[in-house]
JSON list of C-alpha atoms in Angstrom, two decimals:
[
{"chain": "A", "resi": 266, "resn": "UNK", "atom": "CA", "xyz": [96.60, 78.93, 122.72]},
{"chain": "A", "resi": 267, "resn": "UNK", "atom": "CA", "xyz": [99.76, 77.92, 124.59]},
{"chain": "A", "resi": 268, "resn": "UNK", "atom": "CA", "xyz": [102.66, 77.03, 122.29]},
{"chain": "A", "resi": 269, "resn": "UNK", "atom": "CA", "xyz": [105.94, 75.21, 122.95]},
{"chain": "A", "resi": 270, "resn": "UNK", "atom": "CA", "xyz": [108.67, 76.26, 120.53]},
{"chain": "A", "resi": 271, "resn": "UNK", "atom": "CA", "xyz": [111.12, 73.42, 119.95]},
{"chain": "A", "resi": 272, "resn": "UNK", "atom": "CA", "xyz": [114.05, 75.24, 118.40]},
{"chain": "A", "resi": 273, "resn": "UNK", "atom": "CA", "xyz": [114.64, 78.94, 118.89]},
{"chain": "A", "resi": 274, "resn": "UNK", "atom": "CA", "xyz": [116.79, 80.02, 115.99]},
{"chain": "A", "resi": 275, "resn": "UNK", "atom": "CA", "xyz": [115.80, 82.59, 113.39]},
{"chain": "A", "resi": 276, "resn": "UNK", "atom": "CA", "xyz": [112.66, 80.71, 112.41]},
{"chain": "A", "resi": 277, "resn": "UNK", "atom": "CA", "xyz": [111.66, 80.04, 116.00]},
{"chain": "A", "resi": 278, "resn": "UNK", "atom": "CA", "xyz": [111.94, 83.72, 116.82]},
{"chain": "A", "resi": 279, "resn": "UNK", "atom": "CA", "xyz": [109.83, 84.78, 113.83]},
{"chain": "A", "resi": 280, "resn": "UNK", "atom": "CA", "xyz": [107.24, 82.14, 114.75]},
{"chain": "A", "resi": 281, "resn": "UNK", "atom": "CA", "xyz": [107.20, 83.53, 118.29]},
{"chain": "A", "resi": 282, "resn": "UNK", "atom": "CA", "xyz": [106.55, 87.07, 117.07]},
{"chain": "A", "resi": 283, "resn": "UNK", "atom": "CA", "xyz": [103.74, 86.00, 114.76]},
{"chain": "A", "resi": 284, "resn": "UNK", "atom": "CA", "xyz": [102.18, 83.75, 117.43]},
{"chain": "A", "resi": 285, "resn": "UNK", "atom": "CA", "xyz": [102.20, 86.59, 119.96]},
{"chain": "A", "resi": 286, "resn": "UNK", "atom": "CA", "xyz": [100.68, 88.95, 117.38]},
{"chain": "A", "resi": 287, "resn": "UNK", "atom": "CA", "xyz": [97.87, 86.41, 116.90]},
{"chain": "A", "resi": 288, "resn": "UNK", "atom": "CA", "xyz": [97.16, 86.34, 120.65]},
{"chain": "A", "resi": 289, "resn": "UNK", "atom": "CA", "xyz": [98.96, 83.14, 121.62]},
{"chain": "A", "resi": 290, "resn": "UNK", "atom": "CA", "xyz": [101.33, 82.50, 124.53]},
{"chain": "A", "resi": 291, "resn": "UNK", "atom": "CA", "xyz": [104.76, 80.85, 124.45]},
{"chain": "A", "resi": 292, "resn": "UNK", "atom": "CA", "xyz": [105.30, 78.42, 127.36]},
{"chain": "A", "resi": 293, "resn": "UNK", "atom": "CA", "xyz": [108.61, 76.87, 126.25]},
{"chain": "A", "resi": 294, "resn": "UNK", "atom": "CA", "xyz": [111.51, 78.00, 124.10]},
{"chain": "A", "resi": 295, "resn": "UNK", "atom": "CA", "xyz": [113.53, 74.80, 123.74]},
{"chain": "A", "resi": 296, "resn": "UNK", "atom": "CA", "xyz": [117.21, 75.12, 122.85]},
{"chain": "A", "resi": 297, "resn": "UNK", "atom": "CA", "xyz": [120.25, 72.90, 123.31]},
{"chain": "A", "resi": 298, "resn": "UNK", "atom": "CA", "xyz": [120.88, 74.51, 126.71]},
{"chain": "A", "resi": 299, "resn": "UNK", "atom": "CA", "xyz": [117.55, 73.83, 128.43]},
{"chain": "A", "resi": 300, "resn": "UNK", "atom": "CA", "xyz": [115.08, 70.99, 129.07]},
{"chain": "A", "resi": 301, "resn": "UNK", "atom": "CA", "xyz": [111.48, 70.21, 128.11]},
{"chain": "A", "resi": 302, "resn": "UNK", "atom": "CA", "xyz": [110.23, 71.87, 131.29]},
{"chain": "A", "resi": 303, "resn": "UNK", "atom": "CA", "xyz": [107.05, 73.74, 130.40]},
{"chain": "A", "resi": 304, "resn": "UNK", "atom": "CA", "xyz": [106.05, 71.36, 127.59]},
{"chain": "A", "resi": 305, "resn": "UNK", "atom": "CA", "xyz": [103.23, 69.90, 129.70]},
{"chain": "A", "resi": 306, "resn": "UNK", "atom": "CA", "xyz": [101.58, 73.33, 129.75]},
{"chain": "A", "resi": 307, "resn": "UNK", "atom": "CA", "xyz": [101.38, 73.53, 125.95]},
{"chain": "A", "resi": 308, "resn": "UNK", "atom": "CA", "xyz": [98.28, 73.03, 123.80]},
{"chain": "A", "resi": 309, "resn": "UNK", "atom": "CA", "xyz": [100.54, 72.45, 120.80]},
{"chain": "A", "resi": 310, "resn": "UNK", "atom": "CA", "xyz": [104.22, 72.41, 119.92]},
{"chain": "A", "resi": 311, "resn": "UNK", "atom": "CA", "xyz": [106.05, 73.74, 116.86]},
{"chain": "A", "resi": 312, "resn": "UNK", "atom": "CA", "xyz": [109.36, 72.10, 115.98]},
{"chain": "A", "resi": 313, "resn": "UNK", "atom": "CA", "xyz": [111.83, 74.11, 113.90]},
{"chain": "A", "resi": 314, "resn": "UNK", "atom": "CA", "xyz": [115.01, 72.64, 115.29]},
{"chain": "A", "resi": 315, "resn": "UNK", "atom": "CA", "xyz": [117.88, 70.78, 113.63]},
{"chain": "A", "resi": 316, "resn": "UNK", "atom": "CA", "xyz": [117.93, 67.30, 112.08]},
{"chain": "A", "resi": 317, "resn": "UNK", "atom": "CA", "xyz": [119.71, 65.48, 114.90]},
{"chain": "A", "resi": 318, "resn": "UNK", "atom": "CA", "xyz": [117.20, 66.50, 117.60]},
{"chain": "A", "resi": 319, "resn": "UNK", "atom": "CA", "xyz": [113.95, 66.58, 115.60]},
{"chain": "A", "resi": 320, "resn": "UNK", "atom": "CA", "xyz": [113.04, 62.95, 116.31]},
{"chain": "A", "resi": 321, "resn": "UNK", "atom": "CA", "xyz": [113.52, 63.42, 120.05]},
{"chain": "A", "resi": 322, "resn": "UNK", "atom": "CA", "xyz": [111.40, 66.58, 119.97]},
{"chain": "A", "resi": 323, "resn": "UNK", "atom": "CA", "xyz": [108.60, 65.00, 117.97]},
{"chain": "A", "resi": 324, "resn": "UNK", "atom": "CA", "xyz": [108.51, 61.71, 119.89]},
{"chain": "A", "resi": 325, "resn": "UNK", "atom": "CA", "xyz": [108.54, 63.51, 123.24]},
{"chain": "A", "resi": 326, "resn": "UNK", "atom": "CA", "xyz": [105.47, 65.49, 122.23]},
{"chain": "A", "resi": 327, "resn": "UNK", "atom": "CA", "xyz": [103.67, 62.45, 120.84]},
{"chain": "A", "resi": 328, "resn": "UNK", "atom": "CA", "xyz": [104.36, 60.44, 123.99]},
{"chain": "A", "resi": 329, "resn": "UNK", "atom": "CA", "xyz": [102.93, 63.28, 126.07]},
{"chain": "A", "resi": 330, "resn": "UNK", "atom": "CA", "xyz": [99.85, 63.58, 123.86]},
{"chain": "A", "resi": 331, "resn": "UNK", "atom": "CA", "xyz": [100.73, 67.11, 122.74]},
{"chain": "A", "resi": 332, "resn": "UNK", "atom": "CA", "xyz": [100.00, 67.87, 119.08]},
{"chain": "A", "resi": 333, "resn": "UNK", "atom": "CA", "xyz": [103.22, 68.61, 117.22]},
{"chain": "A", "resi": 334, "resn": "UNK", "atom": "CA", "xyz": [103.84, 70.53, 114.01]},
{"chain": "A", "resi": 335, "resn": "UNK", "atom": "CA", "xyz": [107.32, 70.01, 112.55]},
{"chain": "A", "resi": 336, "resn": "UNK", "atom": "CA", "xyz": [109.06, 71.98, 109.83]},
{"chain": "A", "resi": 337, "resn": "UNK", "atom": "CA", "xyz": [112.53, 70.57, 110.48]},
{"chain": "A", "resi": 338, "resn": "UNK", "atom": "CA", "xyz": [114.02, 68.81, 107.46]},
{"chain": "A", "resi": 339, "resn": "UNK", "atom": "CA", "xyz": [116.92, 66.40, 107.11]},
{"chain": "A", "resi": 340, "resn": "UNK", "atom": "CA", "xyz": [115.55, 63.65, 109.41]},
{"chain": "A", "resi": 341, "resn": "UNK", "atom": "CA", "xyz": [112.97, 62.00, 107.13]},
{"chain": "A", "resi": 342, "resn": "UNK", "atom": "CA", "xyz": [114.55, 58.54, 107.28]},
{"chain": "A", "resi": 343, "resn": "UNK", "atom": "CA", "xyz": [112.67, 58.37, 110.62]},
{"chain": "A", "resi": 344, "resn": "UNK", "atom": "CA", "xyz": [109.39, 59.85, 109.37]},
{"chain": "A", "resi": 345, "resn": "UNK", "atom": "CA", "xyz": [107.49, 56.54, 109.20]},
{"chain": "A", "resi": 346, "resn": "UNK", "atom": "CA", "xyz": [108.68, 55.69, 112.70]},
{"chain": "A", "resi": 347, "resn": "UNK", "atom": "CA", "xyz": [107.08, 58.93, 113.94]},
{"chain": "A", "resi": 348, "resn": "UNK", "atom": "CA", "xyz": [103.89, 58.15, 112.02]},
{"chain": "A", "resi": 349, "resn": "UNK", "atom": "CA", "xyz": [103.68, 54.72, 113.67]},
{"chain": "A", "resi": 350, "resn": "UNK", "atom": "CA", "xyz": [104.29, 56.23, 117.10]},
{"chain": "A", "resi": 351, "resn": "UNK", "atom": "CA", "xyz": [101.60, 58.84, 116.50]},
{"chain": "A", "resi": 352, "resn": "UNK", "atom": "CA", "xyz": [99.07, 56.18, 115.49]},
{"chain": "A", "resi": 353, "resn": "UNK", "atom": "CA", "xyz": [100.06, 53.98, 118.44]},
{"chain": "A", "resi": 354, "resn": "UNK", "atom": "CA", "xyz": [99.57, 56.83, 120.92]},
{"chain": "A", "resi": 355, "resn": "UNK", "atom": "CA", "xyz": [96.44, 58.22, 119.17]},
{"chain": "A", "resi": 356, "resn": "UNK", "atom": "CA", "xyz": [98.19, 61.58, 119.01]},
{"chain": "A", "resi": 357, "resn": "UNK", "atom": "CA", "xyz": [98.42, 64.37, 116.43]},
{"chain": "A", "resi": 358, "resn": "UNK", "atom": "CA", "xyz": [101.41, 65.02, 114.15]},
{"chain": "A", "resi": 359, "resn": "UNK", "atom": "CA", "xyz": [101.86, 67.28, 111.14]},
{"chain": "A", "resi": 360, "resn": "UNK", "atom": "CA", "xyz": [105.04, 67.45, 109.11]},
{"chain": "A", "resi": 361, "resn": "UNK", "atom": "CA", "xyz": [105.61, 70.01, 106.39]},
{"chain": "A", "resi": 362, "resn": "UNK", "atom": "CA", "xyz": [108.69, 70.36, 104.23]},
{"chain": "A", "resi": 363, "resn": "UNK", "atom": "CA", "xyz": [107.49, 73.94, 103.73]},
{"chain": "A", "resi": 364, "resn": "UNK", "atom": "CA", "xyz": [104.64, 75.82, 105.43]},
{"chain": "A", "resi": 365, "resn": "UNK", "atom": "CA", "xyz": [104.40, 78.69, 102.96]},
{"chain": "A", "resi": 366, "resn": "UNK", "atom": "CA", "xyz": [100.99, 79.04, 101.30]},
{"chain": "A", "resi": 367, "resn": "UNK", "atom": "CA", "xyz": [102.72, 79.87, 98.01]},
{"chain": "A", "resi": 368, "resn": "UNK", "atom": "CA", "xyz": [104.96, 76.81, 98.17]},
{"chain": "A", "resi": 369, "resn": "UNK", "atom": "CA", "xyz": [102.04, 74.51, 98.87]},
{"chain": "A", "resi": 370, "resn": "UNK", "atom": "CA", "xyz": [100.23, 75.91, 95.84]},
{"chain": "A", "resi": 371, "resn": "UNK", "atom": "CA", "xyz": [103.51, 75.41, 93.95]},
{"chain": "A", "resi": 372, "resn": "UNK", "atom": "CA", "xyz": [103.50, 71.75, 95.06]},
{"chain": "A", "resi": 373, "resn": "UNK", "atom": "CA", "xyz": [100.07, 71.34, 93.45]},
{"chain": "A", "resi": 374, "resn": "UNK", "atom": "CA", "xyz": [101.21, 73.08, 90.25]},
{"chain": "A", "resi": 375, "resn": "UNK", "atom": "CA", "xyz": [104.33, 70.88, 90.10]},
{"chain": "A", "resi": 376, "resn": "UNK", "atom": "CA", "xyz": [102.24, 67.74, 90.54]},
{"chain": "A", "resi": 377, "resn": "UNK", "atom": "CA", "xyz": [99.84, 68.76, 87.76]},
{"chain": "A", "resi": 378, "resn": "UNK", "atom": "CA", "xyz": [102.67, 69.72, 85.41]},
{"chain": "A", "resi": 379, "resn": "UNK", "atom": "CA", "xyz": [104.51, 66.44, 86.08]},
{"chain": "A", "resi": 380, "resn": "UNK", "atom": "CA", "xyz": [101.39, 64.48, 85.10]},
{"chain": "A", "resi": 381, "resn": "UNK", "atom": "CA", "xyz": [101.12, 66.41, 81.81]},
{"chain": "A", "resi": 382, "resn": "UNK", "atom": "CA", "xyz": [104.84, 66.21, 80.97]},
{"chain": "A", "resi": 383, "resn": "UNK", "atom": "CA", "xyz": [104.97, 62.44, 81.51]},
{"chain": "A", "resi": 384, "resn": "UNK", "atom": "CA", "xyz": [103.59, 62.03, 77.98]},
{"chain": "A", "resi": 385, "resn": "UNK", "atom": "CA", "xyz": [106.37, 64.01, 76.33]},
{"chain": "A", "resi": 386, "resn": "UNK", "atom": "CA", "xyz": [109.71, 62.20, 76.54]},
{"chain": "A", "resi": 387, "resn": "UNK", "atom": "CA", "xyz": [111.50, 64.86, 74.48]},
{"chain": "A", "resi": 388, "resn": "UNK", "atom": "CA", "xyz": [111.51, 67.10, 77.59]},
{"chain": "A", "resi": 389, "resn": "UNK", "atom": "CA", "xyz": [114.22, 66.37, 80.15]},
{"chain": "A", "resi": 390, "resn": "UNK", "atom": "CA", "xyz": [113.40, 67.42, 83.70]},
{"chain": "A", "resi": 391, "resn": "UNK", "atom": "CA", "xyz": [115.78, 68.93, 86.24]},
{"chain": "A", "resi": 392, "resn": "UNK", "atom": "CA", "xyz": [115.55, 71.16, 89.30]},
{"chain": "A", "resi": 393, "resn": "UNK", "atom": "CA", "xyz": [117.40, 73.95, 91.05]},
{"chain": "A", "resi": 394, "resn": "UNK", "atom": "CA", "xyz": [117.17, 74.94, 94.71]},
{"chain": "A", "resi": 395, "resn": "UNK", "atom": "CA", "xyz": [118.90, 77.88, 96.38]},
{"chain": "A", "resi": 396, "resn": "UNK", "atom": "CA", "xyz": [119.04, 78.54, 100.12]},
{"chain": "A", "resi": 397, "resn": "UNK", "atom": "CA", "xyz": [121.07, 80.56, 102.59]},
{"chain": "A", "resi": 398, "resn": "UNK", "atom": "CA", "xyz": [124.46, 79.23, 103.65]},
{"chain": "A", "resi": 399, "resn": "UNK", "atom": "CA", "xyz": [123.19, 78.40, 107.18]},
{"chain": "A", "resi": 400, "resn": "UNK", "atom": "CA", "xyz": [120.89, 75.64, 105.93]},
{"chain": "A", "resi": 401, "resn": "UNK", "atom": "CA", "xyz": [122.23, 72.31, 107.19]},
{"chain": "A", "resi": 402, "resn": "UNK", "atom": "CA", "xyz": [120.56, 69.84, 104.83]},
{"chain": "A", "resi": 403, "resn": "UNK", "atom": "CA", "xyz": [120.85, 69.52, 101.08]},
{"chain": "A", "resi": 404, "resn": "UNK", "atom": "CA", "xyz": [118.77, 69.29, 99.06]},
{"chain": "A", "resi": 405, "resn": "UNK", "atom": "CA", "xyz": [116.01, 71.06, 100.95]},
{"chain": "A", "resi": 406, "resn": "UNK", "atom": "CA", "xyz": [112.93, 69.19, 102.13]},
{"chain": "A", "resi": 407, "resn": "UNK", "atom": "CA", "xyz": [110.93, 71.30, 99.70]},
{"chain": "A", "resi": 408, "resn": "UNK", "atom": "CA", "xyz": [113.12, 70.17, 96.80]},
{"chain": "A", "resi": 409, "resn": "UNK", "atom": "CA", "xyz": [112.74, 66.55, 97.85]},
{"chain": "A", "resi": 410, "resn": "UNK", "atom": "CA", "xyz": [108.93, 66.93, 97.95]},
{"chain": "A", "resi": 411, "resn": "UNK", "atom": "CA", "xyz": [108.99, 68.43, 94.46]},
{"chain": "A", "resi": 412, "resn": "UNK", "atom": "CA", "xyz": [111.30, 65.71, 93.14]},
{"chain": "A", "resi": 413, "resn": "UNK", "atom": "CA", "xyz": [109.18, 62.93, 94.64]},
{"chain": "A", "resi": 414, "resn": "UNK", "atom": "CA", "xyz": [106.09, 64.27, 92.88]},
{"chain": "A", "resi": 415, "resn": "UNK", "atom": "CA", "xyz": [107.97, 64.24, 89.58]},
{"chain": "A", "resi": 416, "resn": "UNK", "atom": "CA", "xyz": [109.18, 60.68, 90.25]},
{"chain": "A", "resi": 417, "resn": "UNK", "atom": "CA", "xyz": [105.61, 59.56, 90.96]},
{"chain": "A", "resi": 418, "resn": "UNK", "atom": "CA", "xyz": [104.50, 60.67, 87.48]},
{"chain": "A", "resi": 419, "resn": "UNK", "atom": "CA", "xyz": [107.53, 59.78, 85.36]},
{"chain": "A", "resi": 420, "resn": "UNK", "atom": "CA", "xyz": [110.06, 57.10, 84.52]},
{"chain": "A", "resi": 421, "resn": "UNK", "atom": "CA", "xyz": [112.48, 58.57, 87.05]},
{"chain": "A", "resi": 422, "resn": "UNK", "atom": "CA", "xyz": [113.37, 56.40, 90.04]},
{"chain": "A", "resi": 423, "resn": "UNK", "atom": "CA", "xyz": [115.32, 58.72, 92.31]},
{"chain": "A", "resi": 424, "resn": "UNK", "atom": "CA", "xyz": [116.81, 62.18, 92.71]},
{"chain": "A", "resi": 425, "resn": "UNK", "atom": "CA", "xyz": [120.49, 63.10, 92.80]},
{"chain": "A", "resi": 426, "resn": "UNK", "atom": "CA", "xyz": [122.50, 66.22, 93.60]},
{"chain": "A", "resi": 427, "resn": "UNK", "atom": "CA", "xyz": [125.63, 65.07, 91.79]},
{"chain": "A", "resi": 428, "resn": "UNK", "atom": "CA", "xyz": [126.55, 62.55, 89.09]},
{"chain": "A", "resi": 429, "resn": "UNK", "atom": "CA", "xyz": [122.91, 61.93, 88.09]},
{"chain": "A", "resi": 430, "resn": "UNK", "atom": "CA", "xyz": [122.00, 58.76, 86.20]},
{"chain": "A", "resi": 431, "resn": "UNK", "atom": "CA", "xyz": [119.50, 58.68, 83.35]},
{"chain": "A", "resi": 432, "resn": "UNK", "atom": "CA", "xyz": [116.66, 57.72, 85.70]},
{"chain": "A", "resi": 433, "resn": "UNK", "atom": "CA", "xyz": [117.48, 60.41, 88.30]},
{"chain": "A", "resi": 434, "resn": "UNK", "atom": "CA", "xyz": [115.93, 63.83, 88.75]},
{"chain": "A", "resi": 435, "resn": "UNK", "atom": "CA", "xyz": [118.96, 66.09, 89.01]},
{"chain": "A", "resi": 436, "resn": "UNK", "atom": "CA", "xyz": [118.71, 68.78, 91.70]},
{"chain": "A", "resi": 437, "resn": "UNK", "atom": "CA", "xyz": [121.24, 71.59, 91.31]},
{"chain": "A", "resi": 438, "resn": "UNK", "atom": "CA", "xyz": [121.80, 72.68, 94.93]},
{"chain": "A", "resi": 439, "resn": "UNK", "atom": "CA", "xyz": [123.21, 76.15, 95.62]},
{"chain": "A", "resi": 440, "resn": "UNK", "atom": "CA", "xyz": [123.93, 77.88, 98.93]},
{"chain": "A", "resi": 441, "resn": "UNK", "atom": "CA", "xyz": [124.08, 81.68, 98.73]},
{"chain": "A", "resi": 442, "resn": "UNK", "atom": "CA", "xyz": [124.15, 84.13, 101.64]},
{"chain": "A", "resi": 443, "resn": "UNK", "atom": "CA", "xyz": [120.73, 85.16, 102.96]},
{"chain": "A", "resi": 444, "resn": "UNK", "atom": "CA", "xyz": [118.57, 83.58, 100.25]},
{"chain": "A", "resi": 445, "resn": "UNK", "atom": "CA", "xyz": [115.36, 82.45, 102.05]},
{"chain": "A", "resi": 446, "resn": "UNK", "atom": "CA", "xyz": [114.51, 79.84, 99.42]},
{"chain": "A", "resi": 447, "resn": "UNK", "atom": "CA", "xyz": [114.16, 79.54, 95.64]},
{"chain": "A", "resi": 448, "resn": "UNK", "atom": "CA", "xyz": [112.96, 76.40, 93.87]},
{"chain": "A", "resi": 449, "resn": "UNK", "atom": "CA", "xyz": [112.73, 75.83, 90.12]},
{"chain": "A", "resi": 450, "resn": "UNK", "atom": "CA", "xyz": [111.51, 72.89, 88.04]},
{"chain": "A", "resi": 451, "resn": "UNK", "atom": "CA", "xyz": [112.75, 72.91, 84.45]},
{"chain": "A", "resi": 452, "resn": "UNK", "atom": "CA", "xyz": [111.62, 70.86, 81.45]},
{"chain": "A", "resi": 453, "resn": "UNK", "atom": "CA", "xyz": [114.09, 71.35, 78.61]},
{"chain": "A", "resi": 454, "resn": "UNK", "atom": "CA", "xyz": [113.91, 70.12, 75.02]},
{"chain": "A", "resi": 455, "resn": "UNK", "atom": "CA", "xyz": [115.86, 70.81, 71.83]},
{"chain": "A", "resi": 456, "resn": "UNK", "atom": "CA", "xyz": [113.36, 73.50, 70.81]},
{"chain": "A", "resi": 457, "resn": "UNK", "atom": "CA", "xyz": [112.15, 75.14, 74.02]},
{"chain": "A", "resi": 458, "resn": "UNK", "atom": "CA", "xyz": [112.15, 75.22, 77.81]},
{"chain": "A", "resi": 459, "resn": "UNK", "atom": "CA", "xyz": [109.32, 75.22, 80.35]},
{"chain": "A", "resi": 460, "resn": "UNK", "atom": "CA", "xyz": [110.09, 76.43, 83.87]},
{"chain": "A", "resi": 461, "resn": "UNK", "atom": "CA", "xyz": [108.06, 76.96, 87.04]},
{"chain": "A", "resi": 462, "resn": "UNK", "atom": "CA", "xyz": [109.63, 78.75, 89.98]},
{"chain": "A", "resi": 463, "resn": "UNK", "atom": "CA", "xyz": [108.84, 79.80, 93.53]},
{"chain": "A", "resi": 464, "resn": "UNK", "atom": "CA", "xyz": [110.89, 82.56, 95.15]},
{"chain": "A", "resi": 465, "resn": "UNK", "atom": "CA", "xyz": [110.50, 83.32, 98.86]},
{"chain": "A", "resi": 466, "resn": "UNK", "atom": "CA", "xyz": [111.20, 86.96, 99.72]},
{"chain": "A", "resi": 467, "resn": "UNK", "atom": "CA", "xyz": [111.62, 86.27, 103.45]},
{"chain": "A", "resi": 468, "resn": "UNK", "atom": "CA", "xyz": [110.85, 83.72, 106.17]},
{"chain": "A", "resi": 469, "resn": "UNK", "atom": "CA", "xyz": [107.56, 85.33, 107.20]},
{"chain": "A", "resi": 470, "resn": "UNK", "atom": "CA", "xyz": [105.44, 83.06, 105.00]},
{"chain": "A", "resi": 471, "resn": "UNK", "atom": "CA", "xyz": [106.99, 79.91, 106.45]},
{"chain": "A", "resi": 472, "resn": "UNK", "atom": "CA", "xyz": [106.44, 81.10, 110.02]},
{"chain": "A", "resi": 473, "resn": "UNK", "atom": "CA", "xyz": [102.85, 82.23, 109.48]},
{"chain": "A", "resi": 474, "resn": "UNK", "atom": "CA", "xyz": [101.99, 78.91, 107.86]},
{"chain": "A", "resi": 475, "resn": "UNK", "atom": "CA", "xyz": [103.46, 77.00, 110.81]},
{"chain": "A", "resi": 476, "resn": "UNK", "atom": "CA", "xyz": [101.37, 79.01, 113.29]},
{"chain": "A", "resi": 477, "resn": "UNK", "atom": "CA", "xyz": [98.22, 78.49, 111.19]},
{"chain": "A", "resi": 478, "resn": "UNK", "atom": "CA", "xyz": [98.97, 74.74, 111.11]},
{"chain": "A", "resi": 479, "resn": "UNK", "atom": "CA", "xyz": [99.38, 74.73, 114.91]},
{"chain": "A", "resi": 480, "resn": "UNK", "atom": "CA", "xyz": [96.05, 76.51, 115.33]},
{"chain": "A", "resi": 481, "resn": "UNK", "atom": "CA", "xyz": [94.42, 73.99, 113.00]},
{"chain": "A", "resi": 482, "resn": "UNK", "atom": "CA", "xyz": [95.74, 70.79, 114.60]},
{"chain": "A", "resi": 483, "resn": "UNK", "atom": "CA", "xyz": [94.66, 71.49, 118.20]},
{"chain": "A", "resi": 484, "resn": "UNK", "atom": "CA", "xyz": [91.90, 69.07, 119.16]},
{"chain": "A", "resi": 485, "resn": "UNK", "atom": "CA", "xyz": [92.59, 66.66, 116.31]},
{"chain": "A", "resi": 486, "resn": "UNK", "atom": "CA", "xyz": [94.08, 63.17, 116.22]},
{"chain": "A", "resi": 487, "resn": "UNK", "atom": "CA", "xyz": [96.02, 61.68, 113.35]},
{"chain": "A", "resi": 488, "resn": "UNK", "atom": "CA", "xyz": [98.83, 62.36, 110.87]},
{"chain": "A", "resi": 489, "resn": "UNK", "atom": "CA", "xyz": [98.42, 65.39, 108.63]},
{"chain": "A", "resi": 490, "resn": "UNK", "atom": "CA", "xyz": [100.12, 67.63, 106.10]},
{"chain": "A", "resi": 491, "resn": "UNK", "atom": "CA", "xyz": [99.65, 71.18, 104.86]},
{"chain": "A", "resi": 492, "resn": "UNK", "atom": "CA", "xyz": [97.28, 69.80, 102.23]},
{"chain": "A", "resi": 493, "resn": "UNK", "atom": "CA", "xyz": [94.86, 69.11, 105.07]},
{"chain": "A", "resi": 494, "resn": "UNK", "atom": "CA", "xyz": [95.36, 72.54, 106.66]},
{"chain": "A", "resi": 495, "resn": "UNK", "atom": "CA", "xyz": [94.81, 74.36, 103.36]},
{"chain": "A", "resi": 496, "resn": "UNK", "atom": "CA", "xyz": [92.10, 71.94, 102.15]},
{"chain": "A", "resi": 497, "resn": "UNK", "atom": "CA", "xyz": [93.96, 71.27, 98.91]},
{"chain": "A", "resi": 498, "resn": "UNK", "atom": "CA", "xyz": [92.70, 67.69, 98.61]},
{"chain": "A", "resi": 499, "resn": "UNK", "atom": "CA", "xyz": [94.67, 64.48, 98.31]}
]
């Protein structure tokens, strides 16, 4: 499989190593200093860039009919625009706020727990997310996905990272050197506390999941998520 890497930072380089180990070929390593030359040779593209170029990367691939897997966060105000473009062009697009197998299982656990806890108003929900100091967006896309699942099953209407209102899910955002990613969901009452947590030890899991998603999407049309790749149901 021929892969175009859109973004060649730390994640892009780990993705490259894993892709090569799995027998794939890299035909483009897109950075701010080069062009999309070589993209036409790709069977699939993987976008781990930065928020202000993600839309250009994704739309360029969709317009060329090249399946695109994106793990860039911080641009989701344009997500539905990319979905519409993908449907219009009969292309293939997969966005994941996190490609780790463990995190996607954690998403399912969080969703199930949120459904159960919705019946018990004495528990107040909050979240914590910790990432390395190089991460540009806050909160993380993973934290937003977790918060949205809680909102869907509760009387909360939004999330907030400061000055939360009563109907907000508060996300305590921390940036600490070289932390790959830690996410906690906490339900606290006057008598006890329930907490679920996912701790990433390194970036390997994210990169492997992105390559597996790229392998999976080749030959398909439509808009997908890691639920589809991992067959976790809707």
